[in-house]
XYZ file of C-alpha atoms in Angstrom:
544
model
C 38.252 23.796 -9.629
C 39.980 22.220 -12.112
C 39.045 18.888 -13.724
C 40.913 16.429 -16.165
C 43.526 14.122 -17.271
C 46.952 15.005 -16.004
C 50.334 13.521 -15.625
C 50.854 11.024 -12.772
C 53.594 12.829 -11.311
C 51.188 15.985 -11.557
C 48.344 14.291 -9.217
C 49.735 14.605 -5.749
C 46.699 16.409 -3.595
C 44.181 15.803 -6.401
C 41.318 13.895 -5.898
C 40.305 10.659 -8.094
C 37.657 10.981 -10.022
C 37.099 7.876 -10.735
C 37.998 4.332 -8.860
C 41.052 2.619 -9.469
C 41.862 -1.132 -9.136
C 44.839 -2.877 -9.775
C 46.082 -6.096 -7.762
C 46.519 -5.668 -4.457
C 46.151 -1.954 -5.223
C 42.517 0.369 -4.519
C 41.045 3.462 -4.825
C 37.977 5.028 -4.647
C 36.540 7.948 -6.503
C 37.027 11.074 -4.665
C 40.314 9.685 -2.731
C 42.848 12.588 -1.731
C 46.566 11.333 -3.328
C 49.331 12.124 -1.593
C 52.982 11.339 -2.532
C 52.788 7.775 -1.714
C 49.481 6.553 -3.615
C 51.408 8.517 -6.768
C 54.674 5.997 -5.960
C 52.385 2.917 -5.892
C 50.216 4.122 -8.648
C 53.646 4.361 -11.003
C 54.886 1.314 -9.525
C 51.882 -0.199 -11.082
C 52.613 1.326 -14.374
C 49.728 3.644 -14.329
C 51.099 7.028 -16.451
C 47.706 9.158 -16.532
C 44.656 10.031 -13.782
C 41.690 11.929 -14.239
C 41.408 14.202 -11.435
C 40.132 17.157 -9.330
C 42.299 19.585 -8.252
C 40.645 22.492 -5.608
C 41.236 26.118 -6.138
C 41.391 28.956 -3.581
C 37.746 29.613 -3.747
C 36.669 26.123 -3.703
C 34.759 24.429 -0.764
C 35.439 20.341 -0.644
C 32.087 18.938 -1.590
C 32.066 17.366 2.193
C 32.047 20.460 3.844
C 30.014 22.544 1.492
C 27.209 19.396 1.778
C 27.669 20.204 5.787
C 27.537 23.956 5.507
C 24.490 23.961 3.098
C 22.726 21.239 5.180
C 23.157 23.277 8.628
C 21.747 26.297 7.152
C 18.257 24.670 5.432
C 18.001 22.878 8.754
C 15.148 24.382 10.839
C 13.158 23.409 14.082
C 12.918 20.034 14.953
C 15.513 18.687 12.655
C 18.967 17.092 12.841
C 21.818 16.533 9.855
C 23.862 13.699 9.446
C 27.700 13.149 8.813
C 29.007 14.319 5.586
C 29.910 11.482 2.869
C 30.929 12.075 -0.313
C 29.543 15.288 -0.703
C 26.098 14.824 0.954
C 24.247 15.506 4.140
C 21.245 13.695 5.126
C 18.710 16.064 7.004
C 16.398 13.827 9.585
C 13.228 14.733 11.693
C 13.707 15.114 15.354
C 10.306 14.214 16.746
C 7.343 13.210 15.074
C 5.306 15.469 13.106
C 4.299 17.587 9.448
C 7.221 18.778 7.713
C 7.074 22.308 6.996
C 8.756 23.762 4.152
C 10.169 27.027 2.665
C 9.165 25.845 -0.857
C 10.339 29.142 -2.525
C 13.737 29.757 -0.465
C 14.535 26.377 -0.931
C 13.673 26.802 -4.996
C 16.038 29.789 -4.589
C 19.234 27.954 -3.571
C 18.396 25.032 -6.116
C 18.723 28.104 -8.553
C 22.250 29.342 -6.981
C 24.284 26.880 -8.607
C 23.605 23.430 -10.177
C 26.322 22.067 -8.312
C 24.716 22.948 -4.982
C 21.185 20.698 -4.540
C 18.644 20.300 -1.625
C 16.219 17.481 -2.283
C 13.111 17.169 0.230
C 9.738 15.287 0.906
C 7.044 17.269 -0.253
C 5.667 19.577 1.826
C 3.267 18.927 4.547
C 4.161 15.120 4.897
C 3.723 13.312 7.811
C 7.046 12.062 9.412
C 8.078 10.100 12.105
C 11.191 10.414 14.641
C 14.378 9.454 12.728
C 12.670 9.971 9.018
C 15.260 11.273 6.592
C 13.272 14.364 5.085
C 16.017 15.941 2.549
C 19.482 15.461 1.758
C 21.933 18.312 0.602
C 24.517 16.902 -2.021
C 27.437 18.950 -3.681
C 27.678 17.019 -7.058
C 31.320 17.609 -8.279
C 34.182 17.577 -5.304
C 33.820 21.084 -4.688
C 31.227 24.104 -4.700
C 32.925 27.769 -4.995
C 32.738 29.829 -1.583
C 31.027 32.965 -2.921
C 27.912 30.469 -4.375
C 28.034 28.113 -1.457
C 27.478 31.304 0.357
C 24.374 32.633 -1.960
C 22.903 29.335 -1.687
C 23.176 29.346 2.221
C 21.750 32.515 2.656
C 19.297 31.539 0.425
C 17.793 28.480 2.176
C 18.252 29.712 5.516
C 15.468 27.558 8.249
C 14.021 26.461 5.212
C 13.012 22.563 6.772
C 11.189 22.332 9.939
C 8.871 19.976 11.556
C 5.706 21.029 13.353
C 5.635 18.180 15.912
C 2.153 16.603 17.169
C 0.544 16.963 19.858
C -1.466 14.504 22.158
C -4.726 14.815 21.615
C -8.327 14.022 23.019
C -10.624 13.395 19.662
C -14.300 13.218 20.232
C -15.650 10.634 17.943
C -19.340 10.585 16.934
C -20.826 8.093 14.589
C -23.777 8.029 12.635
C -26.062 4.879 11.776
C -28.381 4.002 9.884
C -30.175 0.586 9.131
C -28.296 -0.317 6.190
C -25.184 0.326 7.719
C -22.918 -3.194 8.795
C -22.370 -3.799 12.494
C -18.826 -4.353 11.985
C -18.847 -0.769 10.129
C -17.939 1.232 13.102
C -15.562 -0.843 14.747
C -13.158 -1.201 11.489
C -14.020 2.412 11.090
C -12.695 3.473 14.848
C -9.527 0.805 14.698
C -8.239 2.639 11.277
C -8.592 6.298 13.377
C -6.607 4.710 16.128
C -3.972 3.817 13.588
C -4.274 7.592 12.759
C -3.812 8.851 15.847
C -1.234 6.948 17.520
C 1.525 7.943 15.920
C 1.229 11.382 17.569
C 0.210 10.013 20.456
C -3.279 11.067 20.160
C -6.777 8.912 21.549
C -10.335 8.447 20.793
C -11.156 9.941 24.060
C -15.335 9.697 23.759
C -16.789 7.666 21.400
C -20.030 8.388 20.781
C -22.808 6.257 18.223
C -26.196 8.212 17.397
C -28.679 7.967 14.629
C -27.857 9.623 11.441
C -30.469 13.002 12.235
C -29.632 16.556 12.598
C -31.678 17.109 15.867
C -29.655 14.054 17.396
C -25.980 14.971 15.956
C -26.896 18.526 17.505
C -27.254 17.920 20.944
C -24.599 15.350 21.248
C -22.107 18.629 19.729
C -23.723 20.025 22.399
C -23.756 18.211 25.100
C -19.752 17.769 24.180
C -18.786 21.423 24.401
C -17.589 20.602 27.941
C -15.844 17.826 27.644
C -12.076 17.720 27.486
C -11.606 17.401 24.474
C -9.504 18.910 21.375
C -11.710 18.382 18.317
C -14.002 16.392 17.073
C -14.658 13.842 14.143
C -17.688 13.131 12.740
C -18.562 9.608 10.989
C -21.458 10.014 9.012
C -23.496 6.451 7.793
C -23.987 8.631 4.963
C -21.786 10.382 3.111
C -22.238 14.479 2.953
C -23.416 15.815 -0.564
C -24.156 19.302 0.807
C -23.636 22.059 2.950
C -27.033 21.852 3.772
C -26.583 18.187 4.447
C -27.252 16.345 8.223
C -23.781 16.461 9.385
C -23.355 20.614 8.263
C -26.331 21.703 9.219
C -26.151 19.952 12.961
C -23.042 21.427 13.405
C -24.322 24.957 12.536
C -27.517 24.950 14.973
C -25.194 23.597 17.741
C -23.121 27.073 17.675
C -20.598 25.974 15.839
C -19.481 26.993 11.736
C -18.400 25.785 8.259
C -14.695 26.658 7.199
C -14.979 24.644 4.050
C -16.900 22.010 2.392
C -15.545 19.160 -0.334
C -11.676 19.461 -1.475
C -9.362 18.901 -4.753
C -8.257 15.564 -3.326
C -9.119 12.003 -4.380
C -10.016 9.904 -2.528
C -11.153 13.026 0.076
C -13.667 15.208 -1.829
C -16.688 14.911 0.720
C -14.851 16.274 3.598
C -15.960 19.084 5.678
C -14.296 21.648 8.100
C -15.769 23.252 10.636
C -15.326 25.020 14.415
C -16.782 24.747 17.516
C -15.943 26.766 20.607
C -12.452 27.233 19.088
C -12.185 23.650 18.435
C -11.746 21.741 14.677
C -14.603 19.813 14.137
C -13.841 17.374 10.846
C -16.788 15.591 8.717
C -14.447 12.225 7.394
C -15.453 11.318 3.703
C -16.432 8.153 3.345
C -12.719 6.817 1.981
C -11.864 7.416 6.054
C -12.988 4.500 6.849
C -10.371 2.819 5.245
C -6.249 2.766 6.253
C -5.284 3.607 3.076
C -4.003 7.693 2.699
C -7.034 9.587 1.721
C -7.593 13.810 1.728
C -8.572 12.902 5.341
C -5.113 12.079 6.488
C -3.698 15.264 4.926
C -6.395 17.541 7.498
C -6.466 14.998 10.127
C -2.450 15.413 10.645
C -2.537 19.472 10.287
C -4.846 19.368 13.566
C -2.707 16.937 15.089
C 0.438 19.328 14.510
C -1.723 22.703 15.327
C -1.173 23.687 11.877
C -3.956 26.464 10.506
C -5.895 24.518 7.974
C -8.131 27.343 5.892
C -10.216 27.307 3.416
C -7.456 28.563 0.581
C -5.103 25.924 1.798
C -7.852 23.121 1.195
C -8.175 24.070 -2.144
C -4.259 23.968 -3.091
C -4.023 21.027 -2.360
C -5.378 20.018 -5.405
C -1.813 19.992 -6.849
C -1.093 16.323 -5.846
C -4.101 15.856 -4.575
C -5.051 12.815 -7.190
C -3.768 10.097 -5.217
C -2.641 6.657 -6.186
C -5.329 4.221 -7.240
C -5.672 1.889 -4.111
C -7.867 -1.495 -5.022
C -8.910 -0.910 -0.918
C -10.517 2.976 -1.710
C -14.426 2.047 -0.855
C -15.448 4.272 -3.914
C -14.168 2.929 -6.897
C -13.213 5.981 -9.322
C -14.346 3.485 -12.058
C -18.390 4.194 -12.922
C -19.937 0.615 -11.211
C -22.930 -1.174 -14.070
C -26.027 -0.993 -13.232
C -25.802 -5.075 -12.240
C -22.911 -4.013 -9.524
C -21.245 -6.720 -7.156
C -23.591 -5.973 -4.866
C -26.863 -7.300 -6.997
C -24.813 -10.246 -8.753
C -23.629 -13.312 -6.901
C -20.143 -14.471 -7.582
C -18.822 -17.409 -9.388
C -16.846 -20.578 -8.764
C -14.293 -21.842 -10.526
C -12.583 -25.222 -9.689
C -9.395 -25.976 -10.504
C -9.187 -30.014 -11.634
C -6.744 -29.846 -14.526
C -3.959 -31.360 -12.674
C -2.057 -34.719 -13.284
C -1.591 -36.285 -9.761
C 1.509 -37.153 -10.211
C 2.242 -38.329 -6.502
C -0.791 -40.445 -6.525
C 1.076 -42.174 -9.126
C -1.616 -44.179 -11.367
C -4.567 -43.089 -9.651
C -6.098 -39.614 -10.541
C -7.039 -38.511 -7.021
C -9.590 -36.274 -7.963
C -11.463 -39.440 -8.983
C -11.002 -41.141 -6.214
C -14.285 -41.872 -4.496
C -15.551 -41.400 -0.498
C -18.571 -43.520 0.351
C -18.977 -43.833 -3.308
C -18.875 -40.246 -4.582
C -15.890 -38.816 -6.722
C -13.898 -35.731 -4.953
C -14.352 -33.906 -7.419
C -17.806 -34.062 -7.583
C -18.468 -33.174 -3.881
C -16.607 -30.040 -4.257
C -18.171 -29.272 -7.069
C -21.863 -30.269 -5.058
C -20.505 -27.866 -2.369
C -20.746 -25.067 -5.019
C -23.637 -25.573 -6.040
C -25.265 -25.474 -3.164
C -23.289 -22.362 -1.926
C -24.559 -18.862 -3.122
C -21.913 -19.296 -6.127
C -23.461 -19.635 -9.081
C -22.362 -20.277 -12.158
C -19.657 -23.003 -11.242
C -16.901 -23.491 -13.894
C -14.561 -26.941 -13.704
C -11.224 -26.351 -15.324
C -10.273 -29.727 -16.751
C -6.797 -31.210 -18.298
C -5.850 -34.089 -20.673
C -8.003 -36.205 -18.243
C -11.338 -34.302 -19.215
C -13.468 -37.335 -20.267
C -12.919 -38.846 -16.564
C -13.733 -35.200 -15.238
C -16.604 -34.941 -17.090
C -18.848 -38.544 -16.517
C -17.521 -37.600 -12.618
C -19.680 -34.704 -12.767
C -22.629 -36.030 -14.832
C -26.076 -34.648 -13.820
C -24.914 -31.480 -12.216
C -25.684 -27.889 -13.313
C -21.547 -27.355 -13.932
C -19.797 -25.886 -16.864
C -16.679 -27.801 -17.797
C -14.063 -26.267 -19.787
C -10.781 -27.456 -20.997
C -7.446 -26.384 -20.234
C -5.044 -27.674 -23.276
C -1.958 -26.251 -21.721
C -2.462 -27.864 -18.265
C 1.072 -29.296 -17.891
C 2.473 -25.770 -17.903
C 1.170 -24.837 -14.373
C -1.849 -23.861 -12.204
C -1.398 -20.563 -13.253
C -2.739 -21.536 -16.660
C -6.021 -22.927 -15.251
C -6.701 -20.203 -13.366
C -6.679 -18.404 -16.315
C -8.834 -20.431 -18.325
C -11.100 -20.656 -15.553
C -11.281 -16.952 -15.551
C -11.983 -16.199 -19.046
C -14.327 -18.555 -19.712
C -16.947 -16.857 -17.328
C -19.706 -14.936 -18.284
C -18.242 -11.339 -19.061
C -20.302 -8.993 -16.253
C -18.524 -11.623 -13.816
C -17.829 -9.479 -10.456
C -16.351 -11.600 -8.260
C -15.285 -15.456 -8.389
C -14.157 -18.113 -5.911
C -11.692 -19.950 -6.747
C -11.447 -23.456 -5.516
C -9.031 -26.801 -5.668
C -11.087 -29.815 -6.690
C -9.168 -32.065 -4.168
C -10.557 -30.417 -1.376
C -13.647 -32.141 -0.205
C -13.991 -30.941 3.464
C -15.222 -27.205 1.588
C -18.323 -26.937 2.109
C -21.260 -25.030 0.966
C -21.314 -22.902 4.399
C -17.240 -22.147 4.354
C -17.794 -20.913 0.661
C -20.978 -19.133 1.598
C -18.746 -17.489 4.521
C -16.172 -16.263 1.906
C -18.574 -14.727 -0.224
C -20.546 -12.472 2.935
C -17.378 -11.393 3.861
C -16.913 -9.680 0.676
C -17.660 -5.824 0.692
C -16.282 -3.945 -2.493
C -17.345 -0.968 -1.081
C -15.248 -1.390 2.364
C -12.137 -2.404 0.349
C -12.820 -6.377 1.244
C -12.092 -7.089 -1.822
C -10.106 -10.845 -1.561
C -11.135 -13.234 0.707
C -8.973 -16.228 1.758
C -10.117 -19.123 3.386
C -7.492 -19.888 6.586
C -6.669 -22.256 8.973
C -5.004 -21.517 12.806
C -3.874 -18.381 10.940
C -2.553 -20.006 8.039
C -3.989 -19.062 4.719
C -5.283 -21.807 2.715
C -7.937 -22.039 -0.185
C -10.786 -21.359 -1.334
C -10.324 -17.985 -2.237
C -12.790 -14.974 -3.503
C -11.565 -12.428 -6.230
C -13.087 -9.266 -7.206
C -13.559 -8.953 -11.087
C -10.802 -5.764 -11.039
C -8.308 -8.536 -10.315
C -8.772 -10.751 -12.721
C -6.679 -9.481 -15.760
C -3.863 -9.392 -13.539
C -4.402 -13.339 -12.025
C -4.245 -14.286 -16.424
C -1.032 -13.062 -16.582
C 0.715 -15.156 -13.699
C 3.091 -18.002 -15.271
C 3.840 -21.560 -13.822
C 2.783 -23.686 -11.262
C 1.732 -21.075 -8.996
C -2.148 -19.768 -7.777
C -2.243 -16.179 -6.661
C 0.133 -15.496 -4.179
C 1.735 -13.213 -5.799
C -1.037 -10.589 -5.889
C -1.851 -11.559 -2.121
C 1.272 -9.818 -1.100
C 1.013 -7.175 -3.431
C -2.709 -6.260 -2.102
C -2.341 -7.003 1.315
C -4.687 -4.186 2.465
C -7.752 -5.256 -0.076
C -7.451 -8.886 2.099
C -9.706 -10.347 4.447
C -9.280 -13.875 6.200
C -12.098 -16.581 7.040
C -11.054 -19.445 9.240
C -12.272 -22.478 8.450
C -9.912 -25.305 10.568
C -8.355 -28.171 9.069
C -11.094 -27.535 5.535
C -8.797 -24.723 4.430
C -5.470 -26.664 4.045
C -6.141 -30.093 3.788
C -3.793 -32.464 1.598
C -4.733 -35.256 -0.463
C -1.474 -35.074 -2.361
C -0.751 -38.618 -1.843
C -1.720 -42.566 -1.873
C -1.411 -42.258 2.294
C -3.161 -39.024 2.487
C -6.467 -40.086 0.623
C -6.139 -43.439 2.537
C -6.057 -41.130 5.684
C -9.336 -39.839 4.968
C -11.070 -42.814 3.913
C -10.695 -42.317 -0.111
C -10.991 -45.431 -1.805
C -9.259 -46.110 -5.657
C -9.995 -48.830 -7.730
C -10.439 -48.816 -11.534
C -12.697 -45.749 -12.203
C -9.691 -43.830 -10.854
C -7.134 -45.562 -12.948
C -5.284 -42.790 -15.346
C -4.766 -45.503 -17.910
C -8.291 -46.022 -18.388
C -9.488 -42.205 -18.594
């Protein structure tokens, strides 16, 4: 192929490389000239064009990308058209995508201008999923390489689709264990399964003891089932362990124990009566990918999972950190979440404005400031200590709140946003702070019980970790923060709370409803009147 600047009148049957655009004149890279695009071109008083001109043994990059695609393409696949020299290769059903890792390394090698890109191997794909894409990178690939290359990466995609499947779930309690546990637990299987059209077809709960877990693998062998999953209330540290050694005196055997994948290492493998039989790590509980998903969906698609392919997939096998994983990788102190009860910190550095002279938070309801009965609703809610974030109107703030066991602090750069009062709020807390719930001080209807809600939904360990106060479905305020959270809710700018990192960790959010409490609005004179707030000179911004 030959490539370069040549003579207009030299051009006819060459292709652009690069777009042209003149007025009332176009034309895109890769655009075939023929004799009139050269007559316009000239008439526009264009002399010169860098182009591509094919040889005899070329292949146009469109029908190379087509060629090369049709031959990786395997079972259960499909290509797309051909556009400027690529071919999209899609999944058929849905399924794992099985690759030819080293033919498809050989054709890379061929030539660099022939490429196949793909998902990594063993991913789980639904119908319609692009899963690699063949591109010719200049305009042409020569016939005797296109041909190497085809050879070379011959059936090299396929999907192994799913199949539906009955899974016999069994799950283990113990007293410590949360009600709500196993239900969150069997809704985030579901989500699993139902992509390949698989059920929970037996659910079974038993206490966590060997004797019990081996007569209910027992007593399943009959049922029509395909395989079976195992919830354990406590995680397996053994192959000795409860869940191992059940499944071992009920007939059945250990393929492999624990695998190179985090979050995943306490999984275990087994067979019974031909069937899989998998012990979920505790990180299955959660939606969030785990080393459970990447066994779970080899069942589902009838691939062989051994022993030797648990351990490779150590290669990739550190996942992304996930704030939802219920094992923290981090090393928890001694004085964990768990032992330490969260703060508060109110937010009361703001300047009213549409309440015009009066400072609402001072604004008084059978004779006591807001601010002061949220900040009495704190301190009688499990919160403790309680932190008020204060502005220029600080003196006010502070004779508001005289007599109570509260920690004011002072926010200089108030006028610059919310955002800066959270973060004052947040660093001025004690530094093992683990959690904190962060409250507006012109909501009075919060009280003790809604903030005391908040805070018992919070479960670090089952990826609960932000807790927002809602109302009819509508998120509102208060809301609880885990500690890992906080650096991140310092560095938000302007006028803003954090929103922000609510839609970036979606998955570590819970909801409480709490009616009209969670989104009420004292933004104005009318509002406050409304609820039976009265002003008068102690609320007067003039005299604070």
């Amino acid at each position: 192929m030959f490539f370069g600047e040549l003579p207009i009148h030299h051009c006819t049957e060459c292709y652009l490389a690069h777009s042209i655009k003149h007025p009332g004149l176009t034309y895109k890279k890769g655009y075939l000239l023929d004799d009139d695009d050269i007559t316009r071109l000239e008439q526009a008083g264009v002399t010169h064009l860098t182009v591509a001109r094919l040889e005899d043994e070329d292949v146009h990059e469109d029908m190379a990308a087509t060629v090369f695609a049709g031959s990786a393409q395997g079972a259960n696949t499909t290509c797309g058209e051909a556009f400027t020299g690529r071919v999209n290769i899609y999944a058929e059903c849905s399924g794992m995508l099985v690759l030819d890792e080293e033919a498809i390394l050989s054709a890379n090698m061929v030539d660099p201008a022939i490429t196949l890109a793909t998902l990594p191997s063993f991913t789980a794909v639904t119908k319609g999923r692009m899963i690699g894409t063949a591109k010719i990178i200049p305009f042409a690939a020569h016939r005797h390489h296109l041909q190497a290359a085809c050879d070379a990466v011959k059936n090299s995609l396929k999907i192994a689709p799913y199949e539906n499947k009955r899974v016999a779930v069994i799950s283990s309690s113990l007293p410590h264990l949360k009600p709500g546990t196993i239900a969150k637990t069997l809704k985030a299987l579901e989500e699993r399964l139902a992509p390949s059209g698989s059920v929970v077809g037996t659910h079974i709960e038993v206490p966590h003891q060997k004797e019990t877990l081996r007569k209910q693998l027992q007593d399943l062998r009959n049922a029509p089932v395909d395989c079976y999953i195992i919830f354990g209330a406590s995680a397996i540290v053994d192959i000795h362990d409860v869940i191992p050694a059940a499944l071992v005196e009920a007939g059945g055997r250990i393929e492999h124990f624990g695998m190179p994948v985090d979050p995943g290492n306490l999984l275990l493998l087994g067979m019974l009566d031909g069937r899989p039989v998998i012990g979920a790590p505790g990180c299955a509980r959660s939606p969030q990918e785990n080393g459970f998903d990447w066994v779970l969906n080899r069942v589902l698609a009838n691939l062989p999972v051994t022993a030797g392919q648990i351990k490779a997939m150590g290669v990739g096998g550190l996942l992304k950190e996930i704030y939802s994983r219920p094992q923290p990788r981090e090393k928890q102190p001694a004085n964990d979440a768990a032992s330490k009860p969260p703060a508060a910190v109110i937010l009361a550095a703001g300047k009213s404005r549409r309440t015009g002279e009066h400072n609402k938070l001072l604004a008084q309801v059978q004779g006591v400031p807001i601010i002061r009965q949220v900040a009495l609703s704190a301190i009688e809610s499990h919160a403790d200590p309680v932190h008020v974030v204060a502005g220029e109107q600080i003196d006010a703030i502070k004779r508001a709140l005289q007599g109570l066991p509260v920690t004011v602090v002072s926010n200089p750069n108030a006028e610059r946003g919310l955002s800066t009062s959270l973060a004052v709020g947040l660093s001025s807390l004690p530094a093992d702070t683990n959690c904190a719930v962060i409250m507006l001080g012109d909501m009075p209807e919060i009280a003790a019980s809604h903030i005391n809600d908040l805070i018992e939904g919070y479960e670090p360990q089952s990826g609960r970790l932000i807790g927002v106060a809602s109302s009819n479905g509508k998120r509102g305020n208060p809301v609880v923060w885990d500690g890992r959270f906080f650096e991140e809710l310092k560095t938000l700018k302007g006028d803003i709370g954090g929103r922000p990192l609510l839609e970036k960790y979606q998955e570590a959010v819970y909801t409480v409803e709490m009616g009209r409490a969670a989104r009420l609005d004292l933004d104005d004179p009318s509002a406050l009147e409304a609820f039976g707030a009265k002003t008068g000179a102690y609320s007067l911004k003039k005299h604070v």
